[in-house]
């Protein structure tokens, strides 16, 4: 199929929830094979329910958050050049990619005042921006933070990150005890 599109992806893009409910095994298998780049920009917002969130907020909320002053501006500016610098979209200072990155990070830092901006968020935003519009990247990021377990890794004190590290160490020790012993040394 051209660009990775086929009738299954067509059905998934038309109504992901319905497609997933009627074909759970097929959805799992297709996702494991990889979502084609031409489909990602349409499917990621649906899969994360960011499309619904965007409709819920409406009234240019994203643009208003971008335009608000942020207490995290200095941290954001420092990280702009560090986020996927080898990608042509982000390697030009004040280029289109870095400006988009600045906008989504500023908007998120104003949206979630408890977390604000943390070093490392830029990488996730950059990956989203490679596939999605600024606004869709913003809403997908919110959903990843709130409903997909990433929120805890950026909380003050990084408790969620430590929890993930501990879970990984436990799983590694269980599944690959020799590798776990080697890494502990």
PDB file of C-alpha atoms in Angstrom:
ATOM      1  CA  UNK A   1       0.000   0.000   0.000  1.00  0.00           C
ATOM      2  CA  UNK A   2       1.240   3.466  -0.833  1.00  0.00           C
ATOM      3  CA  UNK A   3       2.960   5.227   2.086  1.00  0.00           C
ATOM      4  CA  UNK A   4       1.976   2.361   4.388  1.00  0.00           C
ATOM      5  CA  UNK A   5      -1.749   3.022   3.957  1.00  0.00           C
ATOM      6  CA  UNK A   6      -4.016   0.042   3.600  1.00  0.00           C
ATOM      7  CA  UNK A   7      -7.677  -0.584   4.343  1.00  0.00           C
ATOM      8  CA  UNK A   8      -6.921  -1.396   7.977  1.00  0.00           C
ATOM      9  CA  UNK A   9      -5.155   1.909   8.595  1.00  0.00           C
ATOM     10  CA  UNK A  10      -7.936   3.659   6.667  1.00  0.00           C
ATOM     11  CA  UNK A  11     -10.477   2.134   9.078  1.00  0.00           C
ATOM     12  CA  UNK A  12      -8.303   2.974  12.102  1.00  0.00           C
ATOM     13  CA  UNK A  13      -7.996   6.621  11.059  1.00  0.00           C
ATOM     14  CA  UNK A  14     -11.726   6.884  10.349  1.00  0.00           C
ATOM     15  CA  UNK A  15     -12.644   5.745  13.876  1.00  0.00           C
ATOM     16  CA  UNK A  16      -9.834   4.329  16.008  1.00  0.00           C
ATOM     17  CA  UNK A  17     -12.044   3.395  18.951  1.00  0.00           C
ATOM     18  CA  UNK A  18     -14.429   1.380  16.766  1.00  0.00           C
ATOM     19  CA  UNK A  19     -11.546  -0.237  14.878  1.00  0.00           C
ATOM     20  CA  UNK A  20      -9.803  -1.166  18.129  1.00  0.00           C
ATOM     21  CA  UNK A  21     -12.956  -2.591  19.717  1.00  0.00           C
ATOM     22  CA  UNK A  22     -13.832  -4.696  16.682  1.00  0.00           C
ATOM     23  CA  UNK A  23     -10.266  -5.847  15.871  1.00  0.00           C
ATOM     24  CA  UNK A  24      -8.141  -5.817  19.056  1.00  0.00           C
ATOM     25  CA  UNK A  25      -5.685  -8.492  17.858  1.00  0.00           C
ATOM     26  CA  UNK A  26      -5.283  -6.883  14.454  1.00  0.00           C
ATOM     27  CA  UNK A  27      -4.677  -3.469  16.074  1.00  0.00           C
ATOM     28  CA  UNK A  28      -2.000  -4.922  18.350  1.00  0.00           C
ATOM     29  CA  UNK A  29      -0.284  -6.696  15.464  1.00  0.00           C
ATOM     30  CA  UNK A  30      -0.376  -3.675  13.165  1.00  0.00           C
ATOM     31  CA  UNK A  31       0.991  -1.371  15.859  1.00  0.00           C
ATOM     32  CA  UNK A  32       3.794  -3.831  16.606  1.00  0.00           C
ATOM     33  CA  UNK A  33       4.678  -3.779  12.891  1.00  0.00           C
ATOM     34  CA  UNK A  34       4.888   0.004  13.147  1.00  0.00           C
ATOM     35  CA  UNK A  35       2.474   2.796  12.399  1.00  0.00           C
ATOM     36  CA  UNK A  36       3.425   4.261   9.012  1.00  0.00           C
ATOM     37  CA  UNK A  37       4.615   7.887   9.190  1.00  0.00           C
ATOM     38  CA  UNK A  38       1.753   8.990   6.920  1.00  0.00           C
ATOM     39  CA  UNK A  39      -0.741   7.590   9.433  1.00  0.00           C
ATOM     40  CA  UNK A  40       0.861   8.778  12.696  1.00  0.00           C
ATOM     41  CA  UNK A  41      -0.209  12.407  12.450  1.00  0.00           C
ATOM     42  CA  UNK A  42      -3.829  11.283  12.158  1.00  0.00           C
ATOM     43  CA  UNK A  43      -3.762   8.341  14.531  1.00  0.00           C
ATOM     44  CA  UNK A  44      -1.649   9.455  17.511  1.00  0.00           C
ATOM     45  CA  UNK A  45      -4.136  12.171  18.569  1.00  0.00           C
ATOM     46  CA  UNK A  46      -6.964   9.612  18.391  1.00  0.00           C
ATOM     47  CA  UNK A  47      -5.060   6.852  20.188  1.00  0.00           C
ATOM     48  CA  UNK A  48      -4.199   9.155  23.087  1.00  0.00           C
ATOM     49  CA  UNK A  49      -7.645  10.830  23.107  1.00  0.00           C
ATOM     50  CA  UNK A  50      -5.886  14.150  22.485  1.00  0.00           C
ATOM     51  CA  UNK A  51      -8.451  14.926  19.759  1.00  0.00           C
ATOM     52  CA  UNK A  52     -11.218  14.901  22.378  1.00  0.00           C
ATOM     53  CA  UNK A  53      -9.144  17.034  24.731  1.00  0.00           C
ATOM     54  CA  UNK A  54      -8.521  19.568  21.961  1.00  0.00           C
ATOM     55  CA  UNK A  55     -12.262  19.807  21.271  1.00  0.00           C
ATOM     56  CA  UNK A  56     -12.947  20.107  25.014  1.00  0.00           C
ATOM     57  CA  UNK A  57     -10.555  23.065  25.397  1.00  0.00           C
ATOM     58  CA  UNK A  58     -11.270  24.909  22.104  1.00  0.00           C
ATOM     59  CA  UNK A  59     -11.276  28.740  22.027  1.00  0.00           C
ATOM     60  CA  UNK A  60      -7.546  29.055  21.218  1.00  0.00           C
ATOM     61  CA  UNK A  61      -6.450  27.803  24.636  1.00  0.00           C
ATOM     62  CA  UNK A  62      -3.179  26.543  23.173  1.00  0.00           C
ATOM     63  CA  UNK A  63      -2.351  29.904  21.584  1.00  0.00           C
ATOM     64  CA  UNK A  64      -3.202  31.734  24.810  1.00  0.00           C
ATOM     65  CA  UNK A  65      -0.854  29.446  26.780  1.00  0.00           C
ATOM     66  CA  UNK A  66       1.932  30.038  24.232  1.00  0.00           C
ATOM     67  CA  UNK A  67       1.551  33.809  24.569  1.00  0.00           C
ATOM     68  CA  UNK A  68       1.499  33.859  28.385  1.00  0.00           C
ATOM     69  CA  UNK A  69       4.783  34.639  30.142  1.00  0.00           C
ATOM     70  CA  UNK A  70       6.346  31.522  31.662  1.00  0.00           C
ATOM     71  CA  UNK A  71       8.471  31.266  34.782  1.00  0.00           C
ATOM     72  CA  UNK A  72      10.362  28.497  32.936  1.00  0.00           C
ATOM     73  CA  UNK A  73      11.521  30.554  29.946  1.00  0.00           C
ATOM     74  CA  UNK A  74      15.230  30.399  30.872  1.00  0.00           C
ATOM     75  CA  UNK A  75      15.195  26.602  31.273  1.00  0.00           C
ATOM     76  CA  UNK A  76      13.267  26.214  28.011  1.00  0.00           C
ATOM     77  CA  UNK A  77      15.697  28.451  26.091  1.00  0.00           C
ATOM     78  CA  UNK A  78      18.694  26.467  27.401  1.00  0.00           C
ATOM     79  CA  UNK A  79      17.153  23.178  26.229  1.00  0.00           C
ATOM     80  CA  UNK A  80      16.071  24.280  22.755  1.00  0.00           C
ATOM     81  CA  UNK A  81      19.426  23.455  21.168  1.00  0.00           C
ATOM     82  CA  UNK A  82      19.729  20.192  23.112  1.00  0.00           C
ATOM     83  CA  UNK A  83      16.521  18.574  21.849  1.00  0.00           C
ATOM     84  CA  UNK A  84      17.281  16.337  18.850  1.00  0.00           C
ATOM     85  CA  UNK A  85      20.017  18.665  17.546  1.00  0.00           C
ATOM     86  CA  UNK A  86      20.931  16.227  14.752  1.00  0.00           C
ATOM     87  CA  UNK A  87      17.458  16.516  13.239  1.00  0.00           C
ATOM     88  CA  UNK A  88      17.379  19.185  10.552  1.00  0.00           C
ATOM     89  CA  UNK A  89      14.065  20.492  11.895  1.00  0.00           C
ATOM     90  CA  UNK A  90      15.676  21.438  15.211  1.00  0.00           C
ATOM     91  CA  UNK A  91      19.305  22.277  14.438  1.00  0.00           C
ATOM     92  CA  UNK A  92      18.834  25.893  13.395  1.00  0.00           C
ATOM     93  CA  UNK A  93      18.777  28.443  16.206  1.00  0.00           C
ATOM     94  CA  UNK A  94      15.431  30.247  16.092  1.00  0.00           C
ATOM     95  CA  UNK A  95      14.450  28.142  13.082  1.00  0.00           C
ATOM     96  CA  UNK A  96      10.957  26.832  12.561  1.00  0.00           C
ATOM     97  CA  UNK A  97      11.560  23.673  14.622  1.00  0.00           C
ATOM     98  CA  UNK A  98      13.092  25.435  17.614  1.00  0.00           C
ATOM     99  CA  UNK A  99      10.305  28.021  17.552  1.00  0.00           C
ATOM    100  CA  UNK A 100       7.687  25.245  17.556  1.00  0.00           C
ATOM    101  CA  UNK A 101       9.551  23.527  20.374  1.00  0.00           C
ATOM    102  CA  UNK A 102       9.662  26.782  22.364  1.00  0.00           C
ATOM    103  CA  UNK A 103       5.925  27.260  21.831  1.00  0.00           C
ATOM    104  CA  UNK A 104       4.827  23.782  22.963  1.00  0.00           C
ATOM    105  CA  UNK A 105       7.164  23.779  25.967  1.00  0.00           C
ATOM    106  CA  UNK A 106       6.010  27.256  27.003  1.00  0.00           C
ATOM    107  CA  UNK A 107       2.362  26.291  26.589  1.00  0.00           C
ATOM    108  CA  UNK A 108       2.824  23.138  28.673  1.00  0.00           C
ATOM    109  CA  UNK A 109       4.762  24.968  31.398  1.00  0.00           C
ATOM    110  CA  UNK A 110       1.852  27.403  31.661  1.00  0.00           C
ATOM    111  CA  UNK A 111      -0.746  24.625  31.523  1.00  0.00           C
ATOM    112  CA  UNK A 112       0.764  22.479  34.294  1.00  0.00           C
ATOM    113  CA  UNK A 113       2.056  24.928  36.892  1.00  0.00           C
ATOM    114  CA  UNK A 114       2.970  22.120  39.328  1.00  0.00           C
ATOM    115  CA  UNK A 115       5.460  20.575  36.902  1.00  0.00           C
ATOM    116  CA  UNK A 116       6.214  23.560  34.704  1.00  0.00           C
ATOM    117  CA  UNK A 117       9.114  22.540  32.495  1.00  0.00           C
ATOM    118  CA  UNK A 118      11.732  19.879  33.260  1.00  0.00           C
ATOM    119  CA  UNK A 119      14.867  19.052  31.358  1.00  0.00           C
ATOM    120  CA  UNK A 120      14.162  16.104  29.093  1.00  0.00           C
ATOM    121  CA  UNK A 121      10.640  17.136  28.109  1.00  0.00           C
ATOM    122  CA  UNK A 122      12.079  18.732  24.993  1.00  0.00           C
ATOM    123  CA  UNK A 123      13.081  15.353  23.564  1.00  0.00           C
ATOM    124  CA  UNK A 124       9.546  13.994  23.815  1.00  0.00           C
ATOM    125  CA  UNK A 125       8.084  17.197  22.409  1.00  0.00           C
ATOM    126  CA  UNK A 126      10.608  17.081  19.546  1.00  0.00           C
ATOM    127  CA  UNK A 127       9.584  13.530  18.619  1.00  0.00           C
ATOM    128  CA  UNK A 128       5.939  14.586  18.630  1.00  0.00           C
ATOM    129  CA  UNK A 129       6.708  17.662  16.506  1.00  0.00           C
ATOM    130  CA  UNK A 130       8.400  15.478  13.894  1.00  0.00           C
ATOM    131  CA  UNK A 131       4.983  13.899  13.285  1.00  0.00           C
ATOM    132  CA  UNK A 132       2.339  16.357  14.478  1.00  0.00           C
ATOM    133  CA  UNK A 133       1.377  20.019  14.445  1.00  0.00           C
ATOM    134  CA  UNK A 134       2.347  22.171  17.419  1.00  0.00           C
ATOM    135  CA  UNK A 135      -1.142  22.128  18.838  1.00  0.00           C
ATOM    136  CA  UNK A 136      -1.620  18.377  18.380  1.00  0.00           C
ATOM    137  CA  UNK A 137       1.809  17.783  19.974  1.00  0.00           C
ATOM    138  CA  UNK A 138       0.712  19.840  22.978  1.00  0.00           C
ATOM    139  CA  UNK A 139      -2.515  17.884  23.501  1.00  0.00           C
ATOM    140  CA  UNK A 140      -0.869  14.483  22.924  1.00  0.00           C
ATOM    141  CA  UNK A 141       1.814  15.444  25.471  1.00  0.00           C
ATOM    142  CA  UNK A 142      -0.870  16.336  28.042  1.00  0.00           C
ATOM    143  CA  UNK A 143      -2.493  12.960  27.519  1.00  0.00           C
ATOM    144  CA  UNK A 144       0.833  11.114  27.791  1.00  0.00           C
ATOM    145  CA  UNK A 145       1.540  12.920  31.039  1.00  0.00           C
ATOM    146  CA  UNK A 146      -1.924  12.470  32.550  1.00  0.00           C
ATOM    147  CA  UNK A 147      -3.082   9.089  31.295  1.00  0.00           C
ATOM    148  CA  UNK A 148      -0.082   7.139  30.073  1.00  0.00           C
ATOM    149  CA  UNK A 149       2.109   7.168  33.161  1.00  0.00           C
ATOM    150  CA  UNK A 150       4.705   9.737  32.115  1.00  0.00           C
ATOM    151  CA  UNK A 151       3.544  12.453  34.488  1.00  0.00           C
ATOM    152  CA  UNK A 152       5.384  10.990  37.446  1.00  0.00           C
ATOM    153  CA  UNK A 153       8.800  11.114  35.801  1.00  0.00           C
ATOM    154  CA  UNK A 154       8.724  14.892  35.637  1.00  0.00           C
ATOM    155  CA  UNK A 155       7.246  15.565  39.090  1.00  0.00           C
ATOM    156  CA  UNK A 156       9.455  17.444  41.563  1.00  0.00           C
ATOM    157  CA  UNK A 157      11.699  14.906  43.255  1.00  0.00           C
ATOM    158  CA  UNK A 158      11.447  12.558  40.239  1.00  0.00           C
ATOM    159  CA  UNK A 159       9.625   9.929  42.316  1.00  0.00           C
ATOM    160  CA  UNK A 160       7.870   8.502  39.268  1.00  0.00           C
ATOM    161  CA  UNK A 161      11.193   8.115  37.482  1.00  0.00           C
ATOM    162  CA  UNK A 162      12.715   6.251  40.429  1.00  0.00           C
ATOM    163  CA  UNK A 163       9.648   4.031  40.558  1.00  0.00           C
ATOM    164  CA  UNK A 164      10.094   3.204  36.858  1.00  0.00           C
ATOM    165  CA  UNK A 165      13.804   2.476  37.380  1.00  0.00           C
ATOM    166  CA  UNK A 166      12.981   0.129  40.261  1.00  0.00           C
ATOM    167  CA  UNK A 167      10.312  -1.629  38.226  1.00  0.00           C
ATOM    168  CA  UNK A 168      12.749  -2.004  35.324  1.00  0.00           C
ATOM    169  CA  UNK A 169      15.449  -3.398  37.640  1.00  0.00           C
ATOM    170  CA  UNK A 170      12.960  -5.896  39.084  1.00  0.00           C
ATOM    171  CA  UNK A 171      11.795  -6.993  35.617  1.00  0.00           C
ATOM    172  CA  UNK A 172      15.361  -7.250  34.357  1.00  0.00           C
ATOM    173  CA  UNK A 173      16.405  -9.371  37.340  1.00  0.00           C
ATOM    174  CA  UNK A 174      13.400 -11.624  36.792  1.00  0.00           C
ATOM    175  CA  UNK A 175      13.747 -11.984  32.999  1.00  0.00           C
ATOM    176  CA  UNK A 176      17.525 -11.712  32.559  1.00  0.00           C
ATOM    177  CA  UNK A 177      19.246 -12.457  35.886  1.00  0.00           C
ATOM    178  CA  UNK A 178      22.771 -12.720  34.390  1.00  0.00           C
ATOM    179  CA  UNK A 179      22.500  -9.361  32.627  1.00  0.00           C
ATOM    180  CA  UNK A 180      21.063  -7.822  35.778  1.00  0.00           C
ATOM    181  CA  UNK A 181      24.026  -9.074  37.866  1.00  0.00           C
ATOM    182  CA  UNK A 182      26.455  -7.752  35.271  1.00  0.00           C
ATOM    183  CA  UNK A 183      24.839  -4.282  35.227  1.00  0.00           C
ATOM    184  CA  UNK A 184      24.751  -4.082  39.028  1.00  0.00           C
ATOM    185  CA  UNK A 185      28.550  -4.586  39.108  1.00  0.00           C
TER     186      UNK A 185
END
